[in-house]
Structure formats: structure tokens, C-alpha cells
Coordinates of C-alpha atoms in Angstrom, one line a residue:
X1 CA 23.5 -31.7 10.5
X2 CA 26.2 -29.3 11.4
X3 CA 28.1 -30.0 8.3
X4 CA 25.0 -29.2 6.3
X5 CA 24.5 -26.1 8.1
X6 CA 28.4 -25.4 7.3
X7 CA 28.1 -26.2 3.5
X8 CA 25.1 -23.9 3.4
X9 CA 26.5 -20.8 4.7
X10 CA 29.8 -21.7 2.6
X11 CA 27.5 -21.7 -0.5
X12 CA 25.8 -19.1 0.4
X13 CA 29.1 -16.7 1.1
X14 CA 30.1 -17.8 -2.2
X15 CA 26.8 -16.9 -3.9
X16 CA 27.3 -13.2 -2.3
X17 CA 31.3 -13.4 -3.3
X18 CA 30.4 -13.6 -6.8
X19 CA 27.1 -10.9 -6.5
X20 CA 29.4 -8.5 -5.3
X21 CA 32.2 -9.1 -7.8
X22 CA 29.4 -8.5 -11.0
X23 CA 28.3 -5.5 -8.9
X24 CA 31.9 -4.2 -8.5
X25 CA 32.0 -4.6 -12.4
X26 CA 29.2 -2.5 -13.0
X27 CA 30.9 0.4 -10.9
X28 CA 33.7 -0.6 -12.8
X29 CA 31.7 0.0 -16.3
X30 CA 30.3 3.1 -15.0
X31 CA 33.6 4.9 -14.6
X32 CA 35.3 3.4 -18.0
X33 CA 31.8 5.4 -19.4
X34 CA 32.5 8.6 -18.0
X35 CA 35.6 8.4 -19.5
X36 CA 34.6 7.2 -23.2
X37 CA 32.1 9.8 -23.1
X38 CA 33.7 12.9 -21.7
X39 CA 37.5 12.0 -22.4
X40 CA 36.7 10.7 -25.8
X41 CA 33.8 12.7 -26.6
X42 CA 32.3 9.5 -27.9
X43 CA 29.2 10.3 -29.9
X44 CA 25.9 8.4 -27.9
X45 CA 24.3 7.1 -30.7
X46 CA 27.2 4.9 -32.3
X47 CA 28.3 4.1 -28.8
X48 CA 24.8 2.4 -28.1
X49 CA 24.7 0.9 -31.6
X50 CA 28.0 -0.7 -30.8
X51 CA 27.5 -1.6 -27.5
X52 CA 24.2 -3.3 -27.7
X53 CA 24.7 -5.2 -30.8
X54 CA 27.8 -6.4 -29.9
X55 CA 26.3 -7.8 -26.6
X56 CA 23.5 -8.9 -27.9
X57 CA 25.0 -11.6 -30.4
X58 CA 27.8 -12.7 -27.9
X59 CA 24.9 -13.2 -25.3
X60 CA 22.4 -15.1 -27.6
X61 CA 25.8 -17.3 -28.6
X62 CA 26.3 -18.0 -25.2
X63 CA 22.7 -19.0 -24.5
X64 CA 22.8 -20.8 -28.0
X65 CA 25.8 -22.9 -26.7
X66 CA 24.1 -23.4 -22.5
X67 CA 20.3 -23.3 -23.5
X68 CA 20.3 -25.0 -27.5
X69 CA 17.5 -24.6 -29.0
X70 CA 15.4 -23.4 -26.1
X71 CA 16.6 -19.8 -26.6
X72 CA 13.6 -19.0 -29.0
X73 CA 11.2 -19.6 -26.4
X74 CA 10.1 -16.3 -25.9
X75 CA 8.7 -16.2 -29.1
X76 CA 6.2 -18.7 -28.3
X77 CA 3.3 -16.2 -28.4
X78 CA 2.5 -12.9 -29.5
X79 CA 2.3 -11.4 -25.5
X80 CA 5.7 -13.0 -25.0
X81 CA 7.2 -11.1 -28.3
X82 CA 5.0 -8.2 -27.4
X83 CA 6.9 -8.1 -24.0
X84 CA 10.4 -9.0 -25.1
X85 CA 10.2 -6.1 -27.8
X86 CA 8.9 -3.8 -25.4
X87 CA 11.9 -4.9 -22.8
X88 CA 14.4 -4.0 -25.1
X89 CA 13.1 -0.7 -26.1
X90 CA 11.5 1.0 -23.7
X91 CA 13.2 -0.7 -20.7
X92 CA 17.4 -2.1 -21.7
X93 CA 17.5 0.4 -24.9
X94 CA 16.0 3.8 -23.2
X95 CA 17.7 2.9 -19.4
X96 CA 21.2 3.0 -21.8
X97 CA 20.8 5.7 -23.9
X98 CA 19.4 8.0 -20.5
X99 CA 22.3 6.5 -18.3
X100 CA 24.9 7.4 -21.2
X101 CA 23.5 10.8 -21.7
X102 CA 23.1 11.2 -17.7
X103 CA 26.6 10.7 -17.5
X104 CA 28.1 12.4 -20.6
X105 CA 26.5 15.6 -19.3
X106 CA 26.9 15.4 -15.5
X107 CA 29.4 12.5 -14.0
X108 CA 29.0 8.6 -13.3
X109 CA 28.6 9.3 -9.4
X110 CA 25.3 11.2 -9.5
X111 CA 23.9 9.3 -12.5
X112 CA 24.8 6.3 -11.1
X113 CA 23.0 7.5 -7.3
X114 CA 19.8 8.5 -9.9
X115 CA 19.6 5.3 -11.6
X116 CA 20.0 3.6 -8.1
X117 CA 16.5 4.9 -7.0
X118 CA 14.8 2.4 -9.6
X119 CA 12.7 0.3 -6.6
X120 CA 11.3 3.8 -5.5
X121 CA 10.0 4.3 -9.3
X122 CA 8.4 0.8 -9.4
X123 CA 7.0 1.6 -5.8
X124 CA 5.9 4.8 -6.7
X125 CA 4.4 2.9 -9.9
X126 CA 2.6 1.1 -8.5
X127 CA 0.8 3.3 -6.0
X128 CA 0.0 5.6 -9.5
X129 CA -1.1 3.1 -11.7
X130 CA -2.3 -0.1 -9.3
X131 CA -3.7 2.2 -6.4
X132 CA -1.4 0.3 -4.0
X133 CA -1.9 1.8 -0.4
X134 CA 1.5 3.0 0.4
X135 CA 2.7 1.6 3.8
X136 CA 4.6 3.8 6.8
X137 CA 7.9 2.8 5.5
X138 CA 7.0 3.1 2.1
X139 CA 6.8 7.3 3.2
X140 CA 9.9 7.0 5.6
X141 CA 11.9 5.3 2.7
X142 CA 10.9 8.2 0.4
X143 CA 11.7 11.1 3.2
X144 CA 15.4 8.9 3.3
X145 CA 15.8 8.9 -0.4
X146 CA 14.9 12.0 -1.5
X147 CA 17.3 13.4 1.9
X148 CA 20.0 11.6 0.2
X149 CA 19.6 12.6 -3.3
X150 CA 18.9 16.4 -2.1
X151 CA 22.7 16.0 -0.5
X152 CA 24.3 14.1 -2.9
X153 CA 23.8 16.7 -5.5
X154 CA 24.0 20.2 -4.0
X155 CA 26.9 19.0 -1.6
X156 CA 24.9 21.0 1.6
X157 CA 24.7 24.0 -0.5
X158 CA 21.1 24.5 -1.6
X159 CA 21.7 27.2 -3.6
X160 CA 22.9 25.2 -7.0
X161 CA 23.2 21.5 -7.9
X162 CA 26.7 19.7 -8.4
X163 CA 25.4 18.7 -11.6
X164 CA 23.7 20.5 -14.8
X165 CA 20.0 20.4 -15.0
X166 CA 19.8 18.4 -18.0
X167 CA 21.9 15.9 -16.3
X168 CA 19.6 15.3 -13.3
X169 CA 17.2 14.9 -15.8
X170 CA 18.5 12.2 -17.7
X171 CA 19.7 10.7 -14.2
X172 CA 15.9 10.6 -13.2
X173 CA 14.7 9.3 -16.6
X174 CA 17.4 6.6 -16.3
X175 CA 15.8 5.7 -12.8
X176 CA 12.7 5.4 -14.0
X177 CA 13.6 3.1 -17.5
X178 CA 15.6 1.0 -15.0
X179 CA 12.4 0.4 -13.3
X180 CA 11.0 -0.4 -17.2
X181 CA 13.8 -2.8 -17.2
X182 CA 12.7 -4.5 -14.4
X183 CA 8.9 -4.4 -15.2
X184 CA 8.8 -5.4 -18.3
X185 CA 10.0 -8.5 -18.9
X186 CA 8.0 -10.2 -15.8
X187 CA 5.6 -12.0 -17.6
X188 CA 8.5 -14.3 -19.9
X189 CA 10.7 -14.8 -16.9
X190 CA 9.4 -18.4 -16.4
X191 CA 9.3 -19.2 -19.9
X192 CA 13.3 -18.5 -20.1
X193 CA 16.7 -18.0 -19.0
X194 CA 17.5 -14.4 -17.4
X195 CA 20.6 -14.5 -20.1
X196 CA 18.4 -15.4 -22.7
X197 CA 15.9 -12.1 -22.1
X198 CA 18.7 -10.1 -21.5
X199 CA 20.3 -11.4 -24.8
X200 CA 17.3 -10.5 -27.1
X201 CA 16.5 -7.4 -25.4
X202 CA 19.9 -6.3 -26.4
X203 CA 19.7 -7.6 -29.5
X204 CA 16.9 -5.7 -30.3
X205 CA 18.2 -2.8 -28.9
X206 CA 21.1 -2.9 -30.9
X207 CA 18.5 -3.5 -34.1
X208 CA 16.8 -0.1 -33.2
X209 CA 19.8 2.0 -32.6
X210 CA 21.4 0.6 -35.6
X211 CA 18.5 2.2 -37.7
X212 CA 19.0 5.5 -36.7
X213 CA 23.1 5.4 -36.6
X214 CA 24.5 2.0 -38.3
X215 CA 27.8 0.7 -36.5
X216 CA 29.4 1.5 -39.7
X217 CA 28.6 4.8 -40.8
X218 CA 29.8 7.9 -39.4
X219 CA 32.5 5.9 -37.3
X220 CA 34.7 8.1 -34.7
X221 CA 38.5 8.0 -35.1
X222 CA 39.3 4.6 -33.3
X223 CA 41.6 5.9 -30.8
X224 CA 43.1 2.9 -28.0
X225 CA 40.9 4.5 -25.8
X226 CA 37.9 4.1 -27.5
X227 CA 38.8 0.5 -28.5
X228 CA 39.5 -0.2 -25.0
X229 CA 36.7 1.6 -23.3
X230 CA 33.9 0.5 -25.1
X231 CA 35.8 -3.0 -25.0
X232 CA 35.6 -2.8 -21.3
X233 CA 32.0 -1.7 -21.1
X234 CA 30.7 -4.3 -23.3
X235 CA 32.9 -7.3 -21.4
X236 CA 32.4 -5.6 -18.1
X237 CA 29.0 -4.2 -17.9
X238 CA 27.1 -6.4 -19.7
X239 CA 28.3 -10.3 -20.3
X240 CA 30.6 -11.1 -17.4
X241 CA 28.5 -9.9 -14.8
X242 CA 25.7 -11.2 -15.6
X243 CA 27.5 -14.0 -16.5
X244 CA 28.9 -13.9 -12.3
X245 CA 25.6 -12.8 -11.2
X246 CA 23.7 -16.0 -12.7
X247 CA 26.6 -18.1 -11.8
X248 CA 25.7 -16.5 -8.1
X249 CA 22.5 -17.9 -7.7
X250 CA 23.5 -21.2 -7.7
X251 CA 24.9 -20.8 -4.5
X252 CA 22.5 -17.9 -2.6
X253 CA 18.8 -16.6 -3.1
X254 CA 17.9 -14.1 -4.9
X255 CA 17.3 -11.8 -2.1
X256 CA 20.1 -12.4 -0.6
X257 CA 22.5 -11.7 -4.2
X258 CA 20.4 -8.5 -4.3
X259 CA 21.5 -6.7 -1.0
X260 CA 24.8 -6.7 -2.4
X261 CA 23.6 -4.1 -5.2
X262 CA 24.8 -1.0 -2.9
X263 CA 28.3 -2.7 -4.0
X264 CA 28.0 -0.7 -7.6
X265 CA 27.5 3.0 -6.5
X266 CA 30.2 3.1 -4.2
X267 CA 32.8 1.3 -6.4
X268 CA 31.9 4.0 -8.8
X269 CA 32.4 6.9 -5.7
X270 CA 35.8 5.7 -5.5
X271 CA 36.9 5.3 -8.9
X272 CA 35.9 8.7 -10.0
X273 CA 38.1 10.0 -7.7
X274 CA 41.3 7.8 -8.2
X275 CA 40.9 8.6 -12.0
X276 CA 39.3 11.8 -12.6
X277 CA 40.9 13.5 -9.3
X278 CA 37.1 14.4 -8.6
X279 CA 36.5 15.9 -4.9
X280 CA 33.8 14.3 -2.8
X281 CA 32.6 16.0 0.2
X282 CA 31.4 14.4 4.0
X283 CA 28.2 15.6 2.6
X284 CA 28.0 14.1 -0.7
X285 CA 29.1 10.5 1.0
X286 CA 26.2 11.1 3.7
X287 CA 23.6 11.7 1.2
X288 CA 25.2 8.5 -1.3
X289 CA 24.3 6.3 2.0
X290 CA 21.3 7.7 2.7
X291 CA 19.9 6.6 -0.9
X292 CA 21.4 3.3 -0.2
X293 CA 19.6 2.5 3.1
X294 CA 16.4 3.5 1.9
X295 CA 17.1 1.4 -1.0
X296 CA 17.9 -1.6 1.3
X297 CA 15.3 -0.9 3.7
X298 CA 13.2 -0.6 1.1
X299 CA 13.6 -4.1 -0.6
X300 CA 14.0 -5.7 2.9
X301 CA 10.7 -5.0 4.1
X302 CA 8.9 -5.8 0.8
X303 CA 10.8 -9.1 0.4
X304 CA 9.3 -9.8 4.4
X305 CA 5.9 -8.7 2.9
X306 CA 6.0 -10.8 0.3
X307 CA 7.3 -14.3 2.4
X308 CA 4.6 -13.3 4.8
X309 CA 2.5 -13.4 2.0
X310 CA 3.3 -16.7 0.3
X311 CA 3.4 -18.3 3.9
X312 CA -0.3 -17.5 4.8
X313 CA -1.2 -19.1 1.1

């Protein structure tokens, strides 16, 4: 009995190992964004078309090679493509395209903080749309939150913002398509592979962007840094770790992988200012911790809601 108990929680460290390595990654990704866009003034449009077409085929080629044939499952019916299109517009596609500009006109550390606040959209979602009763922590998660954000991005001074305007708005549109990303693709989740959603969605994605700017036309002047940073983002914030993060739940539950999320934001915190010598106040790092506790408390006590839930069925 004790050895089982002693494989489990070895299997279970391993499944949050591997979580926090894909997490790291996309901090990783984040920075390596910043600098593509600001550094290399990479134009948004042909970044995306590169970057979600690219991804796209080497996912659905994985998923060809794991899954066979079973990759064309969310075809099967017209709600499934329905939702599958609608995932890789309006949630993958749009959440991109806001993060990029988010960043391109602010830095990676607030957009990243913005985009973070995705399970306070979806809550806030659903008390809109569904007329869900919010709950007492539901209000003291959104009092924590919006502390943390209000610090993060004046620095304590209330006067002005750390960032422009337009990039707090593209942070807070990138928030809320995250939350699309989420959303949307619920109702095909059983019918497939996560890597096989994600694949498509990119896929089509990539499709749209590539109508309005084709990979090939109007290419920027492929300089090693742009080679290598949009190399890097492809490879490190979209197929290996979600490659790691899959490969994670074979050892740990899902709601355990997911408290290891907070990993991303500060990985990002302190590559911004090894590489772009940018200065972080107390203040700032208070406010960056407040958004992730009320983050965390926030999916804690819903995950508790819901196994309450399930256990009285």
C-alpha cells in the first residue's frame, strides 16, 4: 500500500515537473515576442500568418502520426465544424493577434499579467450571459485582481499607466479571447485529442491570416533574428509545450497541471529584465502576485465547487 502511495505522488511530481517546464516555455515565448516585435519591428500580420500556419501543419502531422485517421473527427457534424471554426477564429486567431499587438505596443510583462486574468472573463461571462449568482469569493477574487492589475501597471503612481492606452487595451482584449479560447471549443473536447483541436484551430487560423497577408508576399528582410525568433516562438510556444503539457497529464490531474500556470507570468517578469534591462518595482511585483492569487484562488474554489458537485450526483 505504501509503495502505491509512493508511486502516486512520484507520478504526480512528475506530472507537475513537466506542467511547469511547458509553462516556463510559454514565459519563454513571451519574451522572444517582445523582442521579434519591438527589436525587429516585425510586421503582425505576416508574423501570425507564419506562425499559425506553420504550427498548424506540424501539429495536425503529429496528431496524423499519434491519432491516424481519427484526426478528422471533429468534422463529424456541422455543430462540431461550426465550433472548431469558431475556436480558431475568434478564440486561438483573435487571443494571438491581441497578445501580439498587446505586446508590440506595451511590453510582454503587462500583456502577459492581462491575458492571465482569462478565468475572471469566463466568470464574469458567465454571470452576464448565464445569470450565474456570483458567490463571496467570486467578489473578493475580483477586489484581489483588479488590486493587482491597478499596481502592476501604474507602479503605485496613480497618476499615469506604465504602459500606453492602446496597449492595455489589447492586453484586456487578449484576456478576454483567451477566455474564447477556452470556451469555445468545449463541446468537441470528447470527440478528440486536445492536440488535434489545437492543431485545426491553428490551421485555420493560419488559413484566415493568410488571406489578408500570404506568408509569401510582402516578406520582411530575414534577419537571424527574425529566423530565430519566430523559430523559437513557433517550437516554444506552441508544439513543445503542449506537446509537455499533454505528456503531463499522464502522470497528474488536470487540476493539479493547472496550478502550475502562475509559472508563465513570472518567467516572463524575469526575462524582461535579464534581456531588455527593464526595471521592476516592489510594487509592480506586489500587484503581479496579487493577480496570481486571485487567479489561484479563483480556480481552487471552483474546482471544490465543482467535485462537490459531481459527488452529490
Amino acid at each position: 500500500m505504501e509503495n502505491e502511495k509512493g508511486v502516486l505522488e512520484t507520478n504526480v511530481m512528475k506530472g507537475i515537473f513537466w506542467a511547469f517546464v511547458a509553462s516556463a516555455l510559454w514565459g519563454v515565448s513571451g519574451t522572444i515576442l517582445q523582442f521579434v516585435s519591438q527589436q525587429e519591428h516585425l510586421e503582425a500580420n505576416w508574423f501570425l500568418s507564419t506562425r499559425t500556419m506553420i504550427s498548424g501543419i506540424v501539429l495536425l502531422l503529429i496528431s496524423a502520426i499519434v491519432y491516424k485517421g481519427h484526426i478528422f473527427n471533429v468534422f463529424k457534424s456541422w455543430k462540431s465544424f461550426i465550433c472548431i471554426v469558431a475556436y480558431g477564429i475568434f478564440g486561438l486567431g483573435a487571443n494571438l493577434y491581441t497578445f501580439y499587438m498587446s505586446v508590440q505596443t506595451g511590453n510582454a510583462n503587462a500583456s502577459t499579467i492581462l491575458q492571465y486574468l482569462a478565468p475572471l472573463f469566463i466568470l464574469l461571462g458567465s454571470i452576464i450571459f448565464q445569470h450565474r449568482k456570483p458567490l463571496p469569493i467570486d467578489v473578493m477574487v475580483f477586489v484581489i485582481a483588479l488590486a493587482g492589475v491597478v499596481l502592476s501597471l501604474t507602479k503605485g503612481d496613480f497618476s499615469q499607466l506604465s504602459i500606453s492606452t492602446g496597449s492595455l487595451i489589447w492586453g484586456i482584449l487578449s484576456g478576454v479571447t483567451a477566455a474564447f479560447y477556452v470556451v469555445l471549443p468545449r463541446p468537441i473536447v470528447g470527440q478528440s485529442s486536445p492536440m488535434v483541436i489545437l492543431g485545426w484551430g491553428t490551421l485555420i487560423a493560419g488559413i484566415v491570416f493568410n488571406i489578408k497577408q500570404p506568408i509569401w508576399v510582402n516578406m520582411p528582410h530575414m534577419t537571424p533574428g527574425i529566423v530565430f525568433g519566430v523559430g523559437g516562438i513557433i517550437l516554444f510556444g506552441t508544439i513543445l509545450p503542449f506537446m509537455l503539457l499533454l505528456h503531463a497529464l499522464n502522470f497528474a490531474p488536470s487540476e493539479v497541471v493547472s496550478l502550475v500556470d502562475a509559472t508563465q507570468p513570472i518567467v516572463t517578469f524575469i526575462l524582461s529584465v535579464i534581456f531588455f534591462s527593464i526595471s521592476i518595482s516592489f510594487i509592480e511585483i506586489v500587484g503581479a502576485l496579487l493577480v496570481i492569487l486571485a487567479i489561484f484562488i479563483l480556480q481552487k474554489s471552483h474546482r471544490k465547487l465543482t467535485i462537490d458537485k459531481h459527488s452529490e450526483e
